[in-house]
PDB file of C-alpha atoms in Angstrom:
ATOM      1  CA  UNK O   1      21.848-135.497-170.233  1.00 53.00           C
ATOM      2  CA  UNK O   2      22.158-133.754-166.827  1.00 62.00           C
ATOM      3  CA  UNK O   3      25.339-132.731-165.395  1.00 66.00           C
ATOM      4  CA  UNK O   4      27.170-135.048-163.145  1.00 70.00           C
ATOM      5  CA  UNK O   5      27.558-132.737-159.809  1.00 72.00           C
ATOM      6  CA  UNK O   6      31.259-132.497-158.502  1.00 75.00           C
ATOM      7  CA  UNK O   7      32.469-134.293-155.835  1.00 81.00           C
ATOM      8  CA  UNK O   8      35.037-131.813-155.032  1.00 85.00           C
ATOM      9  CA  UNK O   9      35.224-127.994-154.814  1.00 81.00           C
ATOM     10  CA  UNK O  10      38.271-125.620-154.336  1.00 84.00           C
ATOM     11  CA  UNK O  11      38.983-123.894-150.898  1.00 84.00           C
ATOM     12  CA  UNK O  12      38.136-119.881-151.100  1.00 88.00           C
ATOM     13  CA  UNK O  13      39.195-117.708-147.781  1.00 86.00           C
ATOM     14  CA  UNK O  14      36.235-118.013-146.580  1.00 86.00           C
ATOM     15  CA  UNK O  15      35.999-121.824-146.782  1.00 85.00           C
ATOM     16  CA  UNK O  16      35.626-123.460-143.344  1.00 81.00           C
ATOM     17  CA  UNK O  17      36.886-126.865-142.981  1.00 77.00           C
ATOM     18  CA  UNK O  18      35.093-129.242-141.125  1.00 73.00           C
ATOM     19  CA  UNK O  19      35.390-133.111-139.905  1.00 74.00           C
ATOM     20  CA  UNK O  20      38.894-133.324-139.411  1.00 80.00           C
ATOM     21  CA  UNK O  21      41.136-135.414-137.157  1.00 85.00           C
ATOM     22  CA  UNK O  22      44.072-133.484-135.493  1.00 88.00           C
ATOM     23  CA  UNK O  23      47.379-134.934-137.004  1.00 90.00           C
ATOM     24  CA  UNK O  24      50.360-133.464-134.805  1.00 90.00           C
ATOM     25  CA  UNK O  25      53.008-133.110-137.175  1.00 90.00           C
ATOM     26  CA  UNK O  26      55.825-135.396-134.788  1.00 90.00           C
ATOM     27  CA  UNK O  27      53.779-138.063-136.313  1.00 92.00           C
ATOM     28  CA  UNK O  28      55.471-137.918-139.492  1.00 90.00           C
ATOM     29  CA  UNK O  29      58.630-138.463-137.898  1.00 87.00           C
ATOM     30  CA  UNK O  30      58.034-141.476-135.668  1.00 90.00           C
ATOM     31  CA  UNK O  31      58.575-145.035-136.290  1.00 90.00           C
ATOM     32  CA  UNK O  32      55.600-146.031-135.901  1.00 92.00           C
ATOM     33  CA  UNK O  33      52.651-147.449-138.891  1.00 93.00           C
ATOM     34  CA  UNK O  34      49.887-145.564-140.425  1.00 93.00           C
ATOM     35  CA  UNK O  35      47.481-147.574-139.000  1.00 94.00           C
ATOM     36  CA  UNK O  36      48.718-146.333-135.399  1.00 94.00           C
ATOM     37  CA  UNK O  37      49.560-142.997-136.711  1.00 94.00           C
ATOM     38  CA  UNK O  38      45.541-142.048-137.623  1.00 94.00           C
ATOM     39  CA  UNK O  39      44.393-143.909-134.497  1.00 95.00           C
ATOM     40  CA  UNK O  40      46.299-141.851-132.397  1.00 95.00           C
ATOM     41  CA  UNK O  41      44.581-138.871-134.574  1.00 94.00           C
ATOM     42  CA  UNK O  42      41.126-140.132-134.059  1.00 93.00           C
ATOM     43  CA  UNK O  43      42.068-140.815-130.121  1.00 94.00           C
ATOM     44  CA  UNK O  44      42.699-137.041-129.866  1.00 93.00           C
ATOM     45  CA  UNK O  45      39.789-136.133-131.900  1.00 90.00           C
ATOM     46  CA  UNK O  46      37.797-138.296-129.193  1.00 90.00           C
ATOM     47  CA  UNK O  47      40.208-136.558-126.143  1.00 91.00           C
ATOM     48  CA  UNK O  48      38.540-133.318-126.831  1.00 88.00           C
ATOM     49  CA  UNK O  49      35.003-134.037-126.523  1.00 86.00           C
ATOM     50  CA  UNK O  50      36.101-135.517-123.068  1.00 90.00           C
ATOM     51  CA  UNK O  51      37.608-132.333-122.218  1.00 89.00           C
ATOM     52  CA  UNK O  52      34.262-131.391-123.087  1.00 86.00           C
ATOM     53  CA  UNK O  53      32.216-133.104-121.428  1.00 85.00           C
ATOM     54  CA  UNK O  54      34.823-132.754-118.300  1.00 88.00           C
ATOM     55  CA  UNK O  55      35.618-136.969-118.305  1.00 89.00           C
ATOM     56  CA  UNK O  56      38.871-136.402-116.225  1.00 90.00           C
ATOM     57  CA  UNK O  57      39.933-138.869-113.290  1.00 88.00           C
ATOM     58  CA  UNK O  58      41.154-137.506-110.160  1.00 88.00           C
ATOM     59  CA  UNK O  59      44.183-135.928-111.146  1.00 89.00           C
ATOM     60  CA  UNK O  60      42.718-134.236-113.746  1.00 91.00           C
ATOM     61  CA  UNK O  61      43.771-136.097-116.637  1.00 92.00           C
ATOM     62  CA  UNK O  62      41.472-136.419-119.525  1.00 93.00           C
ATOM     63  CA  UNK O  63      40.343-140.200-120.267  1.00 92.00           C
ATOM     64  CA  UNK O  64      38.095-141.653-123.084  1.00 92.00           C
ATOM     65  CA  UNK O  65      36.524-144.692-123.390  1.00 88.00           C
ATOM     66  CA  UNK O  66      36.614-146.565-126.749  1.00 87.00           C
ATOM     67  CA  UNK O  67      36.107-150.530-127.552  1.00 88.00           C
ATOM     68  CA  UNK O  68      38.461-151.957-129.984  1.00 89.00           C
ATOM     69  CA  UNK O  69      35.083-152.991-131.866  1.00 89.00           C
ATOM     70  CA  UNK O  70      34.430-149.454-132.048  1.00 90.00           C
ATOM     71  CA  UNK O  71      37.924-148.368-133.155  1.00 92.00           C
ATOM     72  CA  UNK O  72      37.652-151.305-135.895  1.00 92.00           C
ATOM     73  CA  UNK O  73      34.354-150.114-137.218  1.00 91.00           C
ATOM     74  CA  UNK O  74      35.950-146.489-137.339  1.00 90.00           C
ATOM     75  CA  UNK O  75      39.155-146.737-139.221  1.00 92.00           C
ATOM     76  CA  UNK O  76      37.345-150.121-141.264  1.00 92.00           C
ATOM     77  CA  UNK O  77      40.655-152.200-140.172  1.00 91.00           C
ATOM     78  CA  UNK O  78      40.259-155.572-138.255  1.00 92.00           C
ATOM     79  CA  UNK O  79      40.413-155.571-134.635  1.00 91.00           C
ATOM     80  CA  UNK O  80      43.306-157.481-134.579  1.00 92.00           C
ATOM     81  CA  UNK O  81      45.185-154.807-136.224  1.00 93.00           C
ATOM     82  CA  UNK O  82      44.039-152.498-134.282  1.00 94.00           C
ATOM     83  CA  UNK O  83      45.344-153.973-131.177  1.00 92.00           C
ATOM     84  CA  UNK O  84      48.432-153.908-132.964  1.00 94.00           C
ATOM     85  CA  UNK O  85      48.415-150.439-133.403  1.00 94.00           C
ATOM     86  CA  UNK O  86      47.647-149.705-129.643  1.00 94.00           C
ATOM     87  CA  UNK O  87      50.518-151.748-128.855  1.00 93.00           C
ATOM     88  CA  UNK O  88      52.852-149.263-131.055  1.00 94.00           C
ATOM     89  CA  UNK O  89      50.988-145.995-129.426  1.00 95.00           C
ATOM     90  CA  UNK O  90      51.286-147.340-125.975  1.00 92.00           C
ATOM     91  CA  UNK O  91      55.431-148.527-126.402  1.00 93.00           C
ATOM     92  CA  UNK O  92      55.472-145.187-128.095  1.00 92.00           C
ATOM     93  CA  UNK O  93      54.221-143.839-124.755  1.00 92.00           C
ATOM     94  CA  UNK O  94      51.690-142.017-126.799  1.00 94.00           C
ATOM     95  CA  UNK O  95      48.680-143.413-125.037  1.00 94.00           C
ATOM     96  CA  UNK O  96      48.076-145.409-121.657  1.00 93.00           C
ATOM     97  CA  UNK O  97      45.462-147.901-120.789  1.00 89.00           C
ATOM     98  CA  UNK O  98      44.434-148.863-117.725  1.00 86.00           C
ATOM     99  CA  UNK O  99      41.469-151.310-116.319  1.00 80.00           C
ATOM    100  CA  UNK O 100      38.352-150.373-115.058  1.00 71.00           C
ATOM    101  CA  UNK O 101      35.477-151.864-113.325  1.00 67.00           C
ATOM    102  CA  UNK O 102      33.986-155.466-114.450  1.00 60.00           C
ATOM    103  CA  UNK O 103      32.344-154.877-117.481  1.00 61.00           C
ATOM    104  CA  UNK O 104      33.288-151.445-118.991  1.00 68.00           C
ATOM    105  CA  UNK O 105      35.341-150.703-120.984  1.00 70.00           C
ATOM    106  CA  UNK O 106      39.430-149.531-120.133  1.00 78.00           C
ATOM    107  CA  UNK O 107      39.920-145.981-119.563  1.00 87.00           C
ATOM    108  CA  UNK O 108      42.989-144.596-122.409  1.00 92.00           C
ATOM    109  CA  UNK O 109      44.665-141.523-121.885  1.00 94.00           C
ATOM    110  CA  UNK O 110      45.730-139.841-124.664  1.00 94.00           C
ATOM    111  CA  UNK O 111      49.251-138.463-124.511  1.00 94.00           C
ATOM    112  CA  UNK O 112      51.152-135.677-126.200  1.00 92.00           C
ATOM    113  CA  UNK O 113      54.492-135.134-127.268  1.00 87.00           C
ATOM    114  CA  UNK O 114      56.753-133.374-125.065  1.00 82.00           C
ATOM    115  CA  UNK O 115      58.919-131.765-128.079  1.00 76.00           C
ATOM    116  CA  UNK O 116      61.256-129.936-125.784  1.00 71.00           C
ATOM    117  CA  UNK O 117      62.716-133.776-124.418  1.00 66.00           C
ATOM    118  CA  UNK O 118      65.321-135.384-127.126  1.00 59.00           C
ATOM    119  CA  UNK O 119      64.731-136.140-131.225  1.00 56.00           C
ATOM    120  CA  UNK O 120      61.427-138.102-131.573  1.00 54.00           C
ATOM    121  CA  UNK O 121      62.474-139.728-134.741  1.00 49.00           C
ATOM    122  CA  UNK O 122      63.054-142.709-133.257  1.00 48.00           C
ATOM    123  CA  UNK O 123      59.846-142.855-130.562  1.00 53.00           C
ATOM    124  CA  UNK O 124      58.232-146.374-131.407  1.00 53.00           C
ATOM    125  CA  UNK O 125      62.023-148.288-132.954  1.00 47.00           C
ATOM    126  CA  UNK O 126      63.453-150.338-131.027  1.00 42.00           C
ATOM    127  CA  UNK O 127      66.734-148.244-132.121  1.00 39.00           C
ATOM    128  CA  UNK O 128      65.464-145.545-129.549  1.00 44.00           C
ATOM    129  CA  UNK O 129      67.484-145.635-125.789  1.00 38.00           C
ATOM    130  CA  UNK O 130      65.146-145.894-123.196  1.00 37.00           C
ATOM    131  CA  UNK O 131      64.522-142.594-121.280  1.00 35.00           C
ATOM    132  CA  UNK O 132      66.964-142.694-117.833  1.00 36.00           C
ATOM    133  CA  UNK O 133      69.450-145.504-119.657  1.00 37.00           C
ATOM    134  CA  UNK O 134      72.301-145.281-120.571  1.00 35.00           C
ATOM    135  CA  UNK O 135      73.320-146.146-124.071  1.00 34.00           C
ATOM    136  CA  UNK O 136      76.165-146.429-126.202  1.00 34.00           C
ATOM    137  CA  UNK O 137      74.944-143.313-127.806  1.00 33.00           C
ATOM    138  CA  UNK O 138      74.932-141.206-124.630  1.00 33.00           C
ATOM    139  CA  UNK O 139      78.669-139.918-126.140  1.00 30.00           C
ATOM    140  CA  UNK O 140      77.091-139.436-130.479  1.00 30.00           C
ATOM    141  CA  UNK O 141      75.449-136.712-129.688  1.00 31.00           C
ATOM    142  CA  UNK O 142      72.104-136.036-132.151  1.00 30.00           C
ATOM    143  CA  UNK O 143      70.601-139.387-132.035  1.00 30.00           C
ATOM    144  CA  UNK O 144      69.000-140.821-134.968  1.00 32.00           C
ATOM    145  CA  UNK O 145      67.345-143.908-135.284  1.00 35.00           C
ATOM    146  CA  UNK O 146      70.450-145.898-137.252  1.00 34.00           C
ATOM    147  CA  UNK O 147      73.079-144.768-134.435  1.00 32.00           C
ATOM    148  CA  UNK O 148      71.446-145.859-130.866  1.00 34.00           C
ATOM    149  CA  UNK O 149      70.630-149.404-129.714  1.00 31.00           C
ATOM    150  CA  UNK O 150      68.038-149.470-127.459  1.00 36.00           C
ATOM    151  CA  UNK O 151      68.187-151.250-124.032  1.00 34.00           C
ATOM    152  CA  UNK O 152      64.131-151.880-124.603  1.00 35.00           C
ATOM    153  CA  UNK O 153      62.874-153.749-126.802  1.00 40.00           C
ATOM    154  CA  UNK O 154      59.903-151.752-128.656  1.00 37.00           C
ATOM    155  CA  UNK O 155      60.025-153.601-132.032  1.00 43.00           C
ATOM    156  CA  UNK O 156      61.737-156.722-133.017  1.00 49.00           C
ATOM    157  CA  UNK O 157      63.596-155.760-136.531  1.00 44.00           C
ATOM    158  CA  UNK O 158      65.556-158.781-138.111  1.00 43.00           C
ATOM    159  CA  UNK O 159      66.704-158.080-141.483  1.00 47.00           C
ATOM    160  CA  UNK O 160      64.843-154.412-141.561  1.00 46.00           C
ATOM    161  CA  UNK O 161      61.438-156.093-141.439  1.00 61.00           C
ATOM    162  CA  UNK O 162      59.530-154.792-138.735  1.00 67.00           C
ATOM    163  CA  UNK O 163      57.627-157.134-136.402  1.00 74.00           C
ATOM    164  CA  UNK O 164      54.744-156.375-134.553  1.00 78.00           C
ATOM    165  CA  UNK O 165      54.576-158.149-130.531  1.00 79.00           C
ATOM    166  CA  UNK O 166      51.662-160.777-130.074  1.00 83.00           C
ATOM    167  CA  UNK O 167      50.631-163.074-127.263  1.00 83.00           C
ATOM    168  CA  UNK O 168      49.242-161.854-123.851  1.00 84.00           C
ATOM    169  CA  UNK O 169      52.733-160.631-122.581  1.00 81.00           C
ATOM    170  CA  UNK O 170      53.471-159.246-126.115  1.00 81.00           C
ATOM    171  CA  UNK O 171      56.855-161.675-126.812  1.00 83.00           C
ATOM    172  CA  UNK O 172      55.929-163.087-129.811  1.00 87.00           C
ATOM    173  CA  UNK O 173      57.027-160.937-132.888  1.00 85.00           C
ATOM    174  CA  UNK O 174      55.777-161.444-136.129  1.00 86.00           C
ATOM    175  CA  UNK O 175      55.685-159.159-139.335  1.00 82.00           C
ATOM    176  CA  UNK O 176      52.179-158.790-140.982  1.00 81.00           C
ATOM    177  CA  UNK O 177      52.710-161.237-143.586  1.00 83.00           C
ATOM    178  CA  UNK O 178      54.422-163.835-141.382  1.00 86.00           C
ATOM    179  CA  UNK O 179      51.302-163.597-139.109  1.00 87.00           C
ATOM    180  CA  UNK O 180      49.089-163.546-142.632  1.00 86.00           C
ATOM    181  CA  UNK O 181      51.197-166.954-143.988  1.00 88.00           C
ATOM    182  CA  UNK O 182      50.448-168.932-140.593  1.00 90.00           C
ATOM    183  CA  UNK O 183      46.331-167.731-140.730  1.00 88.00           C
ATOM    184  CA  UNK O 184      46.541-169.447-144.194  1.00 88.00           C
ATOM    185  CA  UNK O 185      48.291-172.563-142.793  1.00 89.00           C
ATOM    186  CA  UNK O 186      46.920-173.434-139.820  1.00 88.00           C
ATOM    187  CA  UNK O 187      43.960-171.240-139.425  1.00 88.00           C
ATOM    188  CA  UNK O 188      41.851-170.602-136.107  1.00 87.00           C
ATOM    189  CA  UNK O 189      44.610-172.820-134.573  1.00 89.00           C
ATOM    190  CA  UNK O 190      47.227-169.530-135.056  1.00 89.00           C
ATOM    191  CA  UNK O 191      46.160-167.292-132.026  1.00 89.00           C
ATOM    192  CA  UNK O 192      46.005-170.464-129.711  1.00 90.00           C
ATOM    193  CA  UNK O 193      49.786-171.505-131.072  1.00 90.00           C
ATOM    194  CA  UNK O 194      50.808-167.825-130.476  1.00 90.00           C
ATOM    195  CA  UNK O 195      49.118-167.653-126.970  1.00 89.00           C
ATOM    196  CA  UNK O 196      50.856-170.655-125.682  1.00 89.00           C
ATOM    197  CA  UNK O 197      54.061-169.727-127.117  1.00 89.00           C
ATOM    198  CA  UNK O 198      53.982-166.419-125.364  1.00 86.00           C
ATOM    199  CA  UNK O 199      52.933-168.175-122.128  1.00 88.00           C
ATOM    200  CA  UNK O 200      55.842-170.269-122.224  1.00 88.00           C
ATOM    201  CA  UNK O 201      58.519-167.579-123.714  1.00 85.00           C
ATOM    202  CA  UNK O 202      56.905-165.445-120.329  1.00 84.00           C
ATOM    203  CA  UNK O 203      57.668-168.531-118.207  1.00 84.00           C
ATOM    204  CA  UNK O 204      61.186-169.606-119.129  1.00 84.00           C
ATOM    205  CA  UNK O 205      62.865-166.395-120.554  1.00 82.00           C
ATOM    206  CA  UNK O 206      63.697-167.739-123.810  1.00 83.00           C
ATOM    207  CA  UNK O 207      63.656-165.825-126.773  1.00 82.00           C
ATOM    208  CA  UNK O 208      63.924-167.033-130.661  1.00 83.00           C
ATOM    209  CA  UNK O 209      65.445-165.682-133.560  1.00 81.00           C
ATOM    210  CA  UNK O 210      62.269-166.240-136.021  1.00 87.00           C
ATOM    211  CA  UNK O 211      58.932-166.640-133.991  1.00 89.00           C
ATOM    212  CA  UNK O 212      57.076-167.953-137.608  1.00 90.00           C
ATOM    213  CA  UNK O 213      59.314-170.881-137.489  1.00 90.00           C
ATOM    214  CA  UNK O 214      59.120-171.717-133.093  1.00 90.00           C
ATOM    215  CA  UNK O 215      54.996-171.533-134.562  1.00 91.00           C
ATOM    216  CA  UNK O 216      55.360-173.904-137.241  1.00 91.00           C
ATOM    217  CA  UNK O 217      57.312-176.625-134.762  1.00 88.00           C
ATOM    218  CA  UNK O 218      54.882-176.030-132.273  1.00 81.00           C
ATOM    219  CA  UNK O 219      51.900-176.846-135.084  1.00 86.00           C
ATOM    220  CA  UNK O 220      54.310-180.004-136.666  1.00 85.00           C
ATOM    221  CA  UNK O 221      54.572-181.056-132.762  1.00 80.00           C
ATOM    222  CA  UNK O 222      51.051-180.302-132.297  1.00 76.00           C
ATOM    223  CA  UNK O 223      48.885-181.882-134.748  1.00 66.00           C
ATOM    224  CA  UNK O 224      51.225-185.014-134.220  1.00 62.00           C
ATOM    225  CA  UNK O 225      49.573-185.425-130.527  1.00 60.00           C
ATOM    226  CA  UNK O 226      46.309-187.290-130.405  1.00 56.00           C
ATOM    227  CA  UNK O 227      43.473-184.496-130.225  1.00 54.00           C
ATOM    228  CA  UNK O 228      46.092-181.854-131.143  1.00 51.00           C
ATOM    229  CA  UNK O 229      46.377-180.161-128.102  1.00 49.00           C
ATOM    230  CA  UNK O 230      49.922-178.921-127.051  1.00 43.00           C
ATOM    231  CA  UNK O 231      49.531-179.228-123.063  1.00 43.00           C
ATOM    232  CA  UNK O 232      52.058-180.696-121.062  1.00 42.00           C
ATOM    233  CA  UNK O 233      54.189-180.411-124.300  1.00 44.00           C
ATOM    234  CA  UNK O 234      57.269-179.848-124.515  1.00 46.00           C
ATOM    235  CA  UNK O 235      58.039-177.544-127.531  1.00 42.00           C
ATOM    236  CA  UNK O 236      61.722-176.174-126.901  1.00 48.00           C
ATOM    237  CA  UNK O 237      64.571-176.222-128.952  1.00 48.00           C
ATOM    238  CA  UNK O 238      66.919-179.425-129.167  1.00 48.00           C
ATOM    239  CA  UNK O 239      70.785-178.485-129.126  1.00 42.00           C
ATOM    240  CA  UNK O 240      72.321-177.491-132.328  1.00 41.00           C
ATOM    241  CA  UNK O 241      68.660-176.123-133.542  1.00 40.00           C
ATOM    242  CA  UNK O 242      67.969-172.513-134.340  1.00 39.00           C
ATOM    243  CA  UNK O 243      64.749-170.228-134.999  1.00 37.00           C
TER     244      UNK O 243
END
């Protein structure tokens, strides 16, 4: 019977290593998911072939260009969480986007750590003060992520479950398995419940408690109207309710 080869080998001095994502070690210390901690490591691997190949905008800055379908296909994760994760590297201020012309794709700069400003434990909580605010933790002194309250809301944390922000102006927060119980419920119909919720959260200011419950009365109210659509509906709260 032949020999099964090894998949593995040990590392000798004069092993290189090759095909490897850069993994800045203030990763491990932000608040932030895995998911959005090895995109931001395969956004850097992609930064330095720009450098490369000199892709830099006027100012010099180093852009790349990468499709969420791409970035899907890469780390084998939907695109849906990937957009999530770009959400938590760009409120991380870890990466900016920014529109280009019709048709191509947005440029994203990649951005680095600057490990001289403040403790980065809490980059990416929503227990982090906003650079140039003051907080009531300007007077604690070393801030950690359980003794500043943030003036910004990053994240949405109720009951130390963290919620990622949906909805075109990213107002809608919803933990992975609230988002994953409403897909099972009302299927396609989720991302147009969350879309108009976030339109009209963006138009009147309001804000809810628990966003998988303002869903589920907007689907009751919904499916209720002939056609189920929700326009010209009016979906908010009554006095004495709660969500």
């Amino acid at each position: 019977m032949d020999e099964i080869p090894a998949k593995t080998f040990y590392i000798t001095e004069d092993t290189r290593i090759t095909h490897y994502l850069p993994y800045p070690t203030y990763l491990l210390d932000m608040s932030i998911s895995q998911t959005a901690k090895t995109l931001y490591a395969l956004l850097l691997n992609r930064a330095t072939l720009s450098q490369k190949n000199n892709w830099c905008d006027e100012y010099g800055r180093v852009y790349i260009r990468f499709t969420i379908e791409a970035m899907s296909d890469a780390l084998n994760k939907s695109q849906t969480t990937i957009k999530k994760a770009l959400s938590e590297l760009e409120n991380a201020e870890l990466i900016e986007r920014r529109k280009d012309r019709f048709g191509k794709p947005n440029l994203l700069y990649v951005k680095l750590m600057d490990l001289s400003v403040g403790n980065i434990s809490c980059y990416g909580s929503e227990t982090c003060p906003s650079i140039g605010q003051e907080t009531d933790c300007d007077t604690v002194g070393f801030l950690t992520p359980n003794n500043c309250i943030s003036n910004k809301n990053i994240e949405n944390r109720i009951d130390d479950i963290i919620r990622a922000a949906y909805g075109r102006y990213q107002n809608v927060y919803l933990s992975d398995e609230e988002y994953t119980a409403l897909q099972a419920d009302y299927g396609i119909d989720t991302d147009r419940f969350i879309e108009e919720l976030s339109n009209y959260l963006a138009a009147t200011g309001r804000t809810y408690e628990n966003y998988e419950a303002a869903i589920r009365l907007w689907a009751s109210k919904d499916r209720k109207t002939p056609g189920h659509k929700t326009e010209n509906q009016d979906y908010s709260c009554e006095e004495g309710e709660s969500y």
